[in-house]
Coordinates of N, CA and C in Angstrom, one line a residue:
M174 N 0.9 -1.5 0.2 CA -0.1 -0.5 -0.1 C 0.7 1.6 -0.2
L175 N 1.9 1.5 0.5 CA 2.6 2.2 1.0 C 3.9 3.0 -0.3
S176 N 4.0 1.3 -1.2 CA 4.6 1.9 -2.2 C 3.5 2.0 -3.4
A177 N 2.3 2.3 -3.2 CA 1.9 2.2 -4.2 C 1.2 3.8 -3.9
L178 N 1.1 4.5 -2.8 CA 0.9 5.7 -2.4 C 2.3 6.9 -2.6
L179 N 4.0 5.8 -3.1 CA 4.5 6.8 -3.2 C 4.5 6.5 -5.1
A180 N 4.4 5.8 -5.7 CA 4.2 5.7 -6.9 C 2.6 7.5 -7.2
A181 N 1.9 6.9 -6.8 CA 0.4 8.5 -6.4 C 1.4 9.7 -6.3
T182 N 2.0 9.4 -6.1 CA 3.0 11.0 -5.4 C 4.2 11.8 -6.6
A183 N 4.5 10.2 -6.9 CA 5.5 11.6 -8.2 C 4.5 11.8 -9.6
T184 N 3.5 11.5 -9.4 CA 2.3 12.8 -10.5 C 2.4 13.8 -10.3
G185 N 2.5 14.4 -9.0 CA 1.9 15.1 -8.3 C 0.8 15.7 -8.1
C186 N 0.6 16.7 -7.0 CA -0.7 17.6 -6.6 C -0.7 18.7 -6.5
A187 N -1.9 19.1 -6.6 CA -1.8 20.8 -6.6 C -2.9 20.9 -5.3
G188 N -3.1 22.1 -4.8 CA -3.6 22.7 -3.7 C -3.0 22.4 -2.8
R189 N -3.4 21.8 -1.7 CA -3.1 21.4 -0.4 C -2.1 21.1 -0.2
A190 N -1.5 20.3 -1.4 CA -0.4 19.1 -1.2 C 1.0 20.1 -2.3
A191 N 0.8 21.3 -2.5 CA 1.8 22.6 -2.2 C 2.4 22.6 -1.2
D192 N 1.6 22.8 0.2 CA 2.2 22.3 1.8 C 2.2 21.3 1.7
D193 N 1.9 20.3 2.2 CA 1.3 19.0 2.3 C 3.1 18.4 1.8
A194 N 3.0 18.2 0.4 CA 4.4 17.3 -0.3 C 6.2 17.8 0.3
A195 N 6.8 16.7 1.1 CA 8.0 17.2 0.9 C 8.6 17.4 -0.8
A196 N 10.0 18.5 -0.7 CA 10.4 18.5 -1.4 C 11.6 17.5 -2.5
S197 N 12.0 16.6 -1.2 CA 12.2 15.2 -1.8 C 11.1 14.3 -1.6
P198 N 11.8 13.0 -2.5 CA 11.5 12.1 -1.9 C 10.5 11.3 -0.5
P199 N 9.7 10.9 -0.3 CA 8.7 11.0 1.2 C 9.9 9.6 1.8
M200 N 9.9 9.2 2.9 CA 10.3 8.4 3.3 C 9.4 8.0 4.7
F201 N 9.0 6.9 4.6 CA 7.6 6.0 5.2 C 8.0 5.4 6.5
S202 N 7.7 6.1 7.8 CA 8.5 5.2 8.7 C 8.6 3.6 9.5
M203 N 9.0 3.1 9.6 CA 8.8 1.6 10.4 C 8.0 1.7 11.5
A204 N 8.0 3.2 12.4 CA 7.4 3.4 13.7 C 6.1 2.0 13.9
T205 N 5.8 1.7 15.0 CA 4.4 1.2 15.9 C 3.7 1.4 16.6
T206 N 4.5 2.7 17.2 CA 3.6 3.1 18.4 C 4.7 4.9 18.6
P207 N 3.4 5.8 19.0 CA 4.0 7.1 18.6 C 5.1 7.5 19.4
Q208 N 5.5 6.8 20.7 CA 7.1 7.3 20.8 C 8.0 6.8 19.7
Q209 N 8.0 5.0 19.5 CA 8.9 5.6 17.8 C 8.9 6.2 17.1
A210 N 8.0 7.0 17.0 CA 7.8 7.9 16.3 C 8.5 9.2 16.6
G211 N 8.6 9.2 17.9 CA 8.3 11.0 18.2 C 7.4 11.9 18.5
L212 N 6.2 10.6 18.7 CA 5.4 11.4 18.6 C 5.1 12.1 19.7
V213 N 4.5 12.9 20.4 CA 4.3 13.0 22.2 C 2.9 13.9 22.1
D214 N 1.4 12.8 23.2 CA 0.5 13.5 23.2 C 0.8 15.4 23.8
I215 N -0.1 16.4 23.0 CA 0.3 17.7 23.4 C -0.5 17.8 25.4
R216 N -1.1 16.8 25.3 CA -1.8 17.0 26.7 C -0.1 17.0 28.0
E217 N 0.4 16.1 27.6 CA 1.9 16.0 27.8 C 2.5 17.9 28.2
R218 N 2.1 18.5 27.0 CA 2.3 20.0 27.5 C 1.7 20.5 28.2
V219 N -0.1 20.8 27.6 CA -0.8 21.0 28.5 C -2.1 20.0 28.8
A220 N -2.3 20.0 29.7 CA -3.1 19.0 30.2 C -4.5 19.7 30.2
D221 N -5.5 20.9 29.5 CA -6.7 20.6 29.0 C -6.6 22.0 28.3
I222 N -6.0 21.6 27.4 CA -5.8 22.3 25.7 C -7.5 21.7 25.4
D223 N -7.9 22.2 24.7 CA -9.1 22.2 23.7 C -9.1 21.4 22.9
L224 N -9.5 20.2 22.7 CA -9.5 19.7 21.7 C -10.7 18.8 21.2
D225 N -11.1 19.0 20.2 CA -12.2 18.4 19.1 C -11.5 17.6 18.0
I226 N -11.3 16.7 18.3 CA -10.3 15.7 17.3 C -11.7 15.3 16.3
R227 N -11.7 16.5 14.9 CA -12.7 15.6 14.0 C -13.3 14.1 13.5
Y228 N -11.6 14.4 13.3 CA -11.8 12.6 12.7 C -11.7 11.5 13.6
A229 N -12.0 11.7 14.2 CA -12.3 10.2 15.3 C -13.3 10.2 16.0
G230 N -14.4 11.2 15.8 CA -16.0 10.8 15.5 C -16.8 11.7 14.2
N231 N -18.2 11.2 14.1 CA -18.9 11.5 13.2 C -18.5 12.5 12.5
D232 N -18.2 14.4 12.9 CA -18.3 15.2 12.4 C -17.1 15.3 11.5
N233 N -17.4 15.1 10.2 CA -16.1 15.5 9.5 C -17.2 15.1 8.5
F234 N -15.8 15.7 6.6 CA -16.9 15.3 6.3 C -16.5 14.0 5.2
T235 N -16.3 12.9 5.8 CA -16.7 11.7 5.5 C -17.9 11.4 6.2
G236 N -18.5 11.8 6.8 CA -19.5 11.2 8.3 C -19.6 9.9 8.5
A237 N -18.4 9.8 9.6 CA -17.8 8.7 10.1 C -16.5 8.9 10.5
P238 N -16.2 7.9 12.0 CA -14.4 8.6 11.8 C -13.5 7.4 11.3
V239 N -12.3 7.6 11.1 CA -11.4 8.0 10.3 C -10.5 6.4 10.4
D240 N -10.0 5.7 9.4 CA -9.4 4.4 9.5 C -7.8 5.2 10.4
G241 N -7.5 5.0 11.2 CA -6.3 4.9 12.4 C -6.3 6.3 13.4
Y242 N -7.9 6.5 13.2 CA -8.3 7.2 14.6 C -9.1 6.9 15.2
R243 N -8.4 6.0 16.4 CA -9.2 5.3 17.4 C -9.2 5.9 18.7
H244 N -9.0 6.9 19.2 CA -9.0 7.8 20.2 C -9.0 9.5 19.9
P245 N -9.8 10.1 20.2 CA -9.3 11.6 20.3 C -8.6 12.4 20.8
R246 N -6.9 12.0 20.4 CA -5.9 12.3 21.2 C -5.4 13.9 19.8
C247 N -4.6 14.1 20.2 CA -3.2 15.1 19.4 C -2.1 14.3 19.1
Y248 N -1.3 14.4 18.6 CA 0.2 14.0 18.8 C 1.1 14.7 17.7
L249 N 1.9 14.6 18.0 CA 2.7 16.2 17.7 C 4.4 15.6 18.1
L250 N 5.4 15.6 17.2 CA 6.2 15.9 17.3 C 7.1 16.9 18.6
A251 N 7.7 16.5 19.1 CA 8.2 17.0 20.4 C 8.4 19.0 20.1
P252 N 8.8 19.3 19.4 CA 9.3 20.1 19.1 C 7.9 21.2 18.5
A253 N 7.2 20.9 18.2 CA 5.4 20.9 17.4 C 5.0 21.3 19.2
A254 N 4.9 20.1 19.6 CA 4.5 20.4 21.0 C 4.4 21.5 21.7
D255 N 5.9 21.6 22.0 CA 6.4 23.1 22.5 C 5.5 23.9 22.4
A256 N 6.0 24.4 21.2 CA 6.1 25.6 20.6 C 4.0 26.1 20.4
L257 N 3.4 24.8 20.3 CA 1.6 25.2 20.4 C 1.4 25.1 21.6
A258 N 2.8 24.5 22.7 CA 2.0 24.9 24.6 C 2.3 26.8 24.0
A259 N 3.2 26.7 23.7 CA 3.3 28.7 24.3 C 3.5 29.2 23.7
V260 N 2.1 28.1 22.2 CA 1.2 29.6 21.7 C 0.2 29.8 22.2
E261 N -0.5 28.5 23.8 CA -1.5 28.6 24.1 C -1.5 29.2 25.5
S262 N -0.4 29.4 25.9 CA 0.2 30.2 27.2 C 0.0 31.5 27.0
E263 N 0.7 31.7 25.9 CA 0.4 33.4 25.1 C -0.9 33.3 25.0
L264 N -2.2 33.1 24.7 CA -3.3 33.9 24.4 C -4.0 33.8 25.2
R265 N -3.5 32.8 26.2 CA -4.3 32.5 27.5 C -4.2 33.8 28.5
A266 N -3.4 34.6 28.5 CA -2.8 36.1 29.3 C -3.8 36.6 28.4
Q267 N -4.4 36.7 27.1 CA -5.3 37.7 26.5 C -6.8 37.4 26.4
G268 N -6.7 36.5 27.3 CA -8.3 35.2 27.1 C -9.0 35.4 26.0
L269 N -7.9 34.4 25.5 CA -8.1 33.6 24.2 C -7.6 32.2 24.9
R270 N -8.0 31.1 23.5 CA -7.2 29.5 23.8 C -7.4 29.1 22.7
L271 N -6.8 28.0 22.6 CA -6.5 27.5 20.6 C -7.7 26.0 21.0
R272 N -8.8 26.2 19.8 CA -8.7 24.7 19.7 C -8.5 23.6 18.8
I273 N -7.9 22.5 19.1 CA -7.7 21.5 17.7 C -8.2 20.6 17.2
F274 N -8.5 20.9 16.0 CA -8.9 19.5 14.9 C -8.2 18.6 14.9
D275 N -7.1 18.7 14.6 CA -6.1 17.5 13.8 C -4.8 18.0 14.5
C276 N -4.5 16.7 14.0 CA -2.7 16.5 14.5 C -2.0 15.7 13.8
Y277 N -1.1 15.4 14.3 CA -0.5 14.3 13.7 C -1.5 13.5 12.9
R278 N -1.5 12.8 12.0 CA -2.8 12.1 10.6 C -2.0 10.9 10.4
P279 N -2.8 9.2 10.8 CA -2.5 8.3 9.9 C -1.8 8.4 8.7
V280 N -0.8 7.5 7.7 CA -1.2 7.4 5.9 C -2.4 7.1 5.6
R281 N -2.6 6.1 6.7 CA -4.6 4.9 6.3 C -5.3 6.0 6.1
A282 N -5.5 7.1 7.6 CA -6.2 8.1 7.3 C -6.5 8.9 6.3
V283 N -5.2 9.1 5.7 CA -4.8 9.3 3.8 C -5.9 9.3 2.9
R284 N -5.2 8.0 3.3 CA -5.6 6.7 2.0 C -7.0 6.8 2.3
R285 N -8.1 7.1 3.7 CA -9.4 6.8 3.5 C -9.9 8.0 2.6
F286 N -9.6 8.9 2.8 CA -9.7 10.5 2.2 C -9.5 10.4 1.2
M287 N -8.9 9.8 0.1 CA -8.8 9.3 -1.7 C -10.0 8.4 -2.0
R288 N -10.4 7.6 -1.0 CA -11.2 6.5 -1.2 C -12.8 7.1 -1.3
W289 N -12.7 8.5 -0.2 CA -14.1 8.8 -0.5 C -13.8 10.2 -1.4
V290 N -12.5 10.4 -2.0 CA -13.5 11.3 -2.9 C -13.8 10.3 -3.9
E291 N -13.7 9.1 -4.6 CA -14.1 8.2 -5.5 C -15.6 7.6 -5.2
E292 N -16.1 8.5 -3.7 CA -17.4 7.2 -3.5 C -18.8 8.4 -3.8
D293 N -19.6 7.7 -3.8 CA -21.0 8.9 -3.8 C -21.0 9.9 -3.1
A294 N -21.2 11.1 -3.9 CA -21.7 12.1 -3.1 C -22.5 11.9 -2.0
D295 N -22.2 12.4 -0.9 CA -23.6 12.9 0.4 C -24.4 14.0 -0.6
P296 N -25.7 14.3 -0.2 CA -26.4 15.7 -0.8 C -25.9 16.3 0.9
A297 N -26.0 15.8 1.6 CA -26.0 16.6 3.9 C -24.1 17.1 3.4
I298 N -23.3 16.4 3.1 CA -21.8 16.5 3.2 C -21.7 17.0 2.8
R299 N -22.5 17.7 0.5 CA -21.7 18.6 0.0 C -22.4 19.9 1.0
T300 N -23.5 19.8 0.8 CA -24.1 21.4 1.9 C -23.0 22.0 3.2
R301 N -22.7 20.5 3.4 CA -22.1 21.6 4.7 C -20.7 21.8 4.3
Y302 N -19.6 21.0 3.5 CA -18.3 20.6 3.3 C -18.0 21.4 2.0
H303 N -18.6 21.3 1.0 CA -18.3 21.4 -0.7 C -19.2 22.0 -1.2
P304 N -20.1 22.9 -0.8 CA -21.3 23.5 -1.9 C -21.0 24.1 -2.6
N305 N -20.5 24.6 -2.9 CA -19.9 25.2 -4.5 C -18.8 24.5 -5.4
L306 N -18.6 23.1 -5.2 CA -17.3 22.1 -6.1 C -18.1 21.1 -5.8
P307 N -18.2 19.8 -6.9 CA -18.5 18.7 -7.3 C -17.2 17.8 -6.3
K308 N -17.6 16.6 -5.9 CA -16.8 16.3 -5.2 C -15.4 15.3 -6.0
S309 N -15.5 15.3 -7.5 CA -14.6 15.4 -7.9 C -13.3 16.5 -8.2
A310 N -13.8 17.7 -8.1 CA -12.9 18.9 -8.0 C -12.3 19.2 -7.2
L311 N -12.4 17.9 -6.0 CA -11.9 17.9 -4.6 C -10.3 17.3 -4.2
R312 N -10.1 16.3 -6.0 CA -8.9 15.3 -5.4 C -7.3 16.3 -6.2
G313 N -7.1 16.4 -5.2 CA -6.0 17.1 -5.7 C -5.8 18.6 -5.6
E314 N -6.7 19.5 -5.4 CA -6.9 20.6 -5.6 C -6.6 20.8 -3.1
Y315 N -7.6 19.5 -2.8 CA -8.0 19.8 -1.4 C -7.2 18.2 -1.3
I316 N -7.8 17.7 -1.4 CA -7.4 15.9 -0.9 C -6.4 15.4 -1.8
A317 N -5.6 15.1 -0.9 CA -4.1 14.8 -2.2 C -3.4 13.4 -1.5
P318 N -2.5 12.3 -2.6 CA -1.9 11.1 -1.8 C -1.3 11.4 -0.3
L319 N -0.8 12.5 -0.2 CA 0.0 12.8 1.3 C -0.5 13.9 1.9
S320 N -0.6 13.9 3.0 CA -1.0 14.7 4.0 C 0.9 14.7 4.9
G321 N 0.9 16.6 5.3 CA 2.3 16.7 6.0 C 1.4 16.4 7.3
H322 N 0.3 16.5 7.5 CA 0.1 15.8 8.9 C 0.5 14.8 9.3
S323 N 0.9 14.1 8.2 CA 0.9 12.2 8.9 C 2.5 12.5 9.3
R324 N 3.2 13.9 9.0 CA 5.1 14.2 8.9 C 4.9 14.7 11.1
G325 N 4.1 15.0 11.5 CA 3.8 15.0 12.8 C 3.8 16.7 13.2
A326 N 4.4 17.4 12.3 CA 4.3 18.5 13.3 C 3.0 20.0 12.4
T327 N 2.5 19.4 12.2 CA 1.5 20.2 11.1 C 0.0 20.1 12.3
V328 N -0.7 20.8 12.6 CA -2.3 21.2 13.5 C -3.1 22.6 12.4
D329 N -4.0 21.4 12.9 CA -5.2 22.1 12.1 C -6.5 23.2 13.7
L330 N -6.6 23.8 13.7 CA -7.0 24.7 15.1 C -7.7 26.3 14.8
T331 N -8.4 26.0 15.8 CA -9.3 27.7 15.4 C -8.7 28.4 17.0
L332 N -9.2 29.4 17.4 CA -9.0 30.5 18.5 C -11.1 30.2 19.1
L333 N -10.4 30.3 20.7 CA -11.6 30.5 21.7 C -11.9 32.0 22.3
E334 N -12.6 32.6 22.4 CA -12.5 33.4 23.3 C -13.2 33.4 24.9
C335 N -13.1 33.8 25.6 CA -12.4 33.0 27.1 C -13.5 34.4 27.9
D336 N -14.8 33.8 28.9 CA -14.5 34.9 29.6 C -14.0 34.7 31.1
R337 N -14.4 35.7 32.0 CA -13.6 35.3 33.3 C -14.4 34.2 34.0
D338 N -15.2 33.5 33.6 CA -15.8 32.3 34.2 C -15.4 30.9 33.4
R339 N -14.2 31.0 32.9 CA -13.8 30.2 31.7 C -15.1 29.6 30.8
A340 N -15.7 30.7 30.1 CA -16.5 29.6 29.7 C -15.9 30.6 28.1
C341 N -16.2 29.7 27.5 CA -15.4 30.1 26.1 C -16.1 29.8 24.9
R342 N -16.1 30.5 23.6 CA -16.7 30.8 22.5 C -16.3 30.7 21.7
P343 N -16.0 29.8 20.0 CA -14.9 30.0 19.0 C -15.4 31.1 18.2
L344 N -14.4 31.9 17.9 CA -14.3 33.4 17.0 C -14.7 33.0 15.3
D345 N -15.4 33.9 15.4 CA -15.9 32.9 14.2 C -15.0 34.0 12.3
M346 N -14.6 32.8 12.4 CA -13.5 32.5 11.1 C -14.0 32.7 9.9
G347 N -15.4 33.0 9.6 CA -16.0 33.2 8.3 C -16.5 31.5 7.7
T348 N -15.8 30.3 8.1 CA -16.5 29.0 7.7 C -15.7 28.2 8.5
P349 N -16.6 26.9 8.1 CA -16.2 25.9 9.8 C -14.5 25.2 8.7
F350 N -14.2 24.4 10.1 CA -12.9 24.1 9.9 C -13.6 22.3 8.1
D351 N -12.8 22.4 6.9 CA -12.6 21.9 6.0 C -13.2 21.6 5.7
F352 N -13.8 23.7 5.3 CA -14.9 24.1 4.2 C -14.2 24.0 2.9
F353 N -14.8 23.1 1.7 CA -13.2 23.0 0.9 C -14.4 24.4 -0.2
D354 N -13.3 25.3 0.1 CA -13.9 26.6 -1.1 C -12.9 27.2 -0.5
P355 N -12.9 28.3 -1.6 CA -12.1 29.6 -1.4 C -12.5 30.7 -0.5
R356 N -13.4 31.0 -0.1 CA -14.0 31.5 1.4 C -12.9 31.1 2.1
A357 N -12.2 30.1 1.9 CA -11.5 29.6 3.4 C -10.2 29.7 3.5
N358 N -9.8 30.7 2.6 CA -8.3 30.8 2.0 C -8.4 31.6 3.6
T359 N -7.0 31.8 3.4 CA -7.0 33.0 4.9 C -7.3 34.2 4.5
D360 N -6.9 34.6 3.2 CA -6.7 36.4 2.7 C -8.1 36.4 2.2
S361 N -8.8 35.4 2.4 CA -10.3 36.0 1.1 C -10.7 36.7 1.0
P362 N -11.0 37.6 0.3 CA -12.1 38.8 0.3 C -13.7 38.9 0.7
Q363 N -13.7 37.8 0.5 CA -15.0 36.7 0.9 C -15.8 37.1 2.0
V364 N -15.0 37.3 3.2 CA -15.0 37.8 4.5 C -15.5 38.5 5.0
T365 N -15.8 38.9 6.4 CA -16.2 40.2 7.0 C -14.7 40.9 6.9
A366 N -14.7 42.2 7.8 CA -13.7 42.5 8.4 C -13.3 41.8 9.2
E367 N -14.6 41.7 10.3 CA -14.2 41.3 11.9 C -13.7 39.3 12.1
Q368 N -14.0 38.6 10.7 CA -14.0 36.8 10.6 C -11.9 37.5 9.8
R369 N -12.6 38.5 9.1 CA -10.5 38.4 9.1 C -9.5 38.8 9.5
A370 N -9.6 39.8 10.8 CA -9.3 40.3 11.9 C -9.4 39.0 13.1
N371 N -9.8 38.0 12.8 CA -9.9 37.0 13.8 C -8.8 36.1 13.0
R372 N -9.4 35.8 12.0 CA -7.7 34.7 10.9 C -6.2 35.5 11.2
D373 N -6.8 36.9 11.5 CA -5.3 37.7 11.4 C -4.5 37.6 13.1
R374 N -5.4 37.4 13.7 CA -4.6 37.2 15.3 C -4.6 35.6 15.5
L375 N -4.9 34.6 14.9 CA -4.6 33.5 14.6 C -3.0 32.8 14.6
R376 N -3.1 34.0 12.8 CA -2.4 33.5 12.2 C -0.9 34.5 13.2
A377 N -0.9 35.5 13.4 CA 0.1 36.6 14.5 C 0.7 35.5 15.7
A378 N -0.2 35.3 16.1 CA -0.3 34.5 17.5 C 0.9 32.9 17.0
M379 N 0.3 32.1 16.3 CA 0.9 31.1 15.4 C 2.2 31.5 14.8
E380 N 2.1 31.9 14.2 CA 3.8 32.7 13.7 C 4.8 33.1 14.7
R381 N 4.5 34.5 15.9 CA 5.0 34.4 16.8 C 5.9 33.4 17.8
H382 N 5.6 32.0 17.4 CA 6.0 30.6 17.6 C 6.9 29.6 17.0
G383 N 6.8 30.4 15.8 CA 7.5 29.5 14.6 C 6.7 29.0 13.9
F384 N 5.4 28.6 13.6 CA 4.4 28.5 12.6 C 3.6 28.8 11.3
R385 N 4.3 28.0 10.3 CA 3.3 28.9 8.9 C 2.4 28.6 8.5
N386 N 1.3 29.4 8.0 CA 0.0 29.1 7.6 C 0.3 28.2 6.3
Y387 N -1.0 27.3 5.8 CA -1.2 27.0 4.5 C -2.1 27.9 4.1
P388 N -2.3 29.1 3.3 CA -3.0 30.0 2.8 C -4.4 29.6 2.8
Q389 N -3.7 28.7 2.0 CA -5.7 28.0 1.0 C -6.8 27.7 2.2
E390 N -5.9 27.1 3.5 CA -7.2 27.4 4.3 C -6.7 27.9 6.5
W391 N -7.3 28.7 6.5 CA -7.5 29.4 7.6 C -7.3 29.0 9.2
W392 N -7.3 27.4 9.2 CA -7.1 26.8 10.5 C -5.4 25.4 10.1
H393 N -5.0 26.1 9.1 CA -3.4 24.9 9.1 C -2.4 25.2 9.3
Y394 N -1.4 24.9 9.6 CA -0.6 25.6 10.5 C 0.4 24.3 10.4
T395 N 2.0 24.6 10.0 CA 2.8 24.2 10.2 C 4.1 24.5 10.6
L396 N 4.8 23.9 11.5 CA 5.9 24.1 12.2 C 6.9 24.0 11.1
D397 N 7.8 25.7 11.1 CA 9.1 25.8 9.9 C 10.4 26.1 11.0
P398 N 11.4 25.8 10.6 CA 10.9 24.7 9.8 C 11.1 23.4 10.5
E399 N 10.2 22.5 9.4 CA 10.2 21.0 10.1 C 10.8 20.2 10.3
P400 N 10.4 19.4 11.5 CA 11.9 18.6 12.7 C 12.0 17.5 11.5
S401 N 11.4 16.9 10.7 CA 11.4 15.5 9.9 C 10.5 15.4 8.5
P402 N 10.5 16.8 7.7 CA 10.4 17.0 6.3 C 9.9 16.0 5.1
R403 N 10.5 15.0 5.8 CA 10.2 13.4 4.6 C 10.1 12.9 5.3
T404 N 9.5 12.3 6.5 CA 9.3 11.4 6.9 C 8.0 11.1 7.2
Y405 N 6.7 9.9 6.9 CA 5.7 10.4 6.9 C 5.6 8.8 7.7
H406 N 4.8 8.6 8.9 CA 3.9 7.8 9.5 C 2.6 7.6 9.4
D407 N 2.9 6.2 9.9 CA 1.4 5.3 9.7 C 0.7 4.9 11.2
V408 N 1.6 5.2 12.0 CA 0.7 5.1 13.8 C -0.1 5.2 13.9
P409 N -1.5 4.2 14.4 CA -2.3 4.3 14.9 C -2.6 6.1 15.9
V410 N -3.6 6.9 15.7 CA -4.0 7.7 17.3 C -4.7 7.0 17.6
E411 N -3.8 6.5 19.6 CA -4.5 5.6 20.3 C -4.0 6.1 22.1

């Protein structure tokens, strides 16, 4: 299976893959546990960080738990986990917090996404996640054979605003997470001034701690430079 993925990557990918594909040929790890892959649980750094790991449940564009997500946990390589913990600490001093949608992503989950593209479209899923694009248009532009998430230094997230009672609510970013549409581009002119300001606030906080944004997705950040820019893992999230 992994050799087939490598062959698929050789054809090149657009859109999301511009951020996710390493410049050099990929290497597939033989690790079987997070520890062997050098991955740490983010809650070892921030015990009460807000996790909403979408691919571990039904609330995602496939409509079901995704292969490889056995528990709703966030694993990252240690440098990325440390940097993310620093972002969270800075934001808390401002009455803000992070909400994390995805971190390390097993290669088998990416394979599931590729199969999903070939399946019959679900009208309810299309309305929520890709109302302006047919499913066939998502291949390459949004769904690619490899994901930088599988290298362990990429995270999908948003901002929460919290009051003095520690009740928190998500800030309005203009689109939901995993919305396959140009309106999700970080600098999209289609969002309001408030939504753009919220995106800019998230980006500024992440950039101060070494993360770079993927311009097509306001929620998508990768530690720069990446600790292991060629190595892809298939360890289950458990």
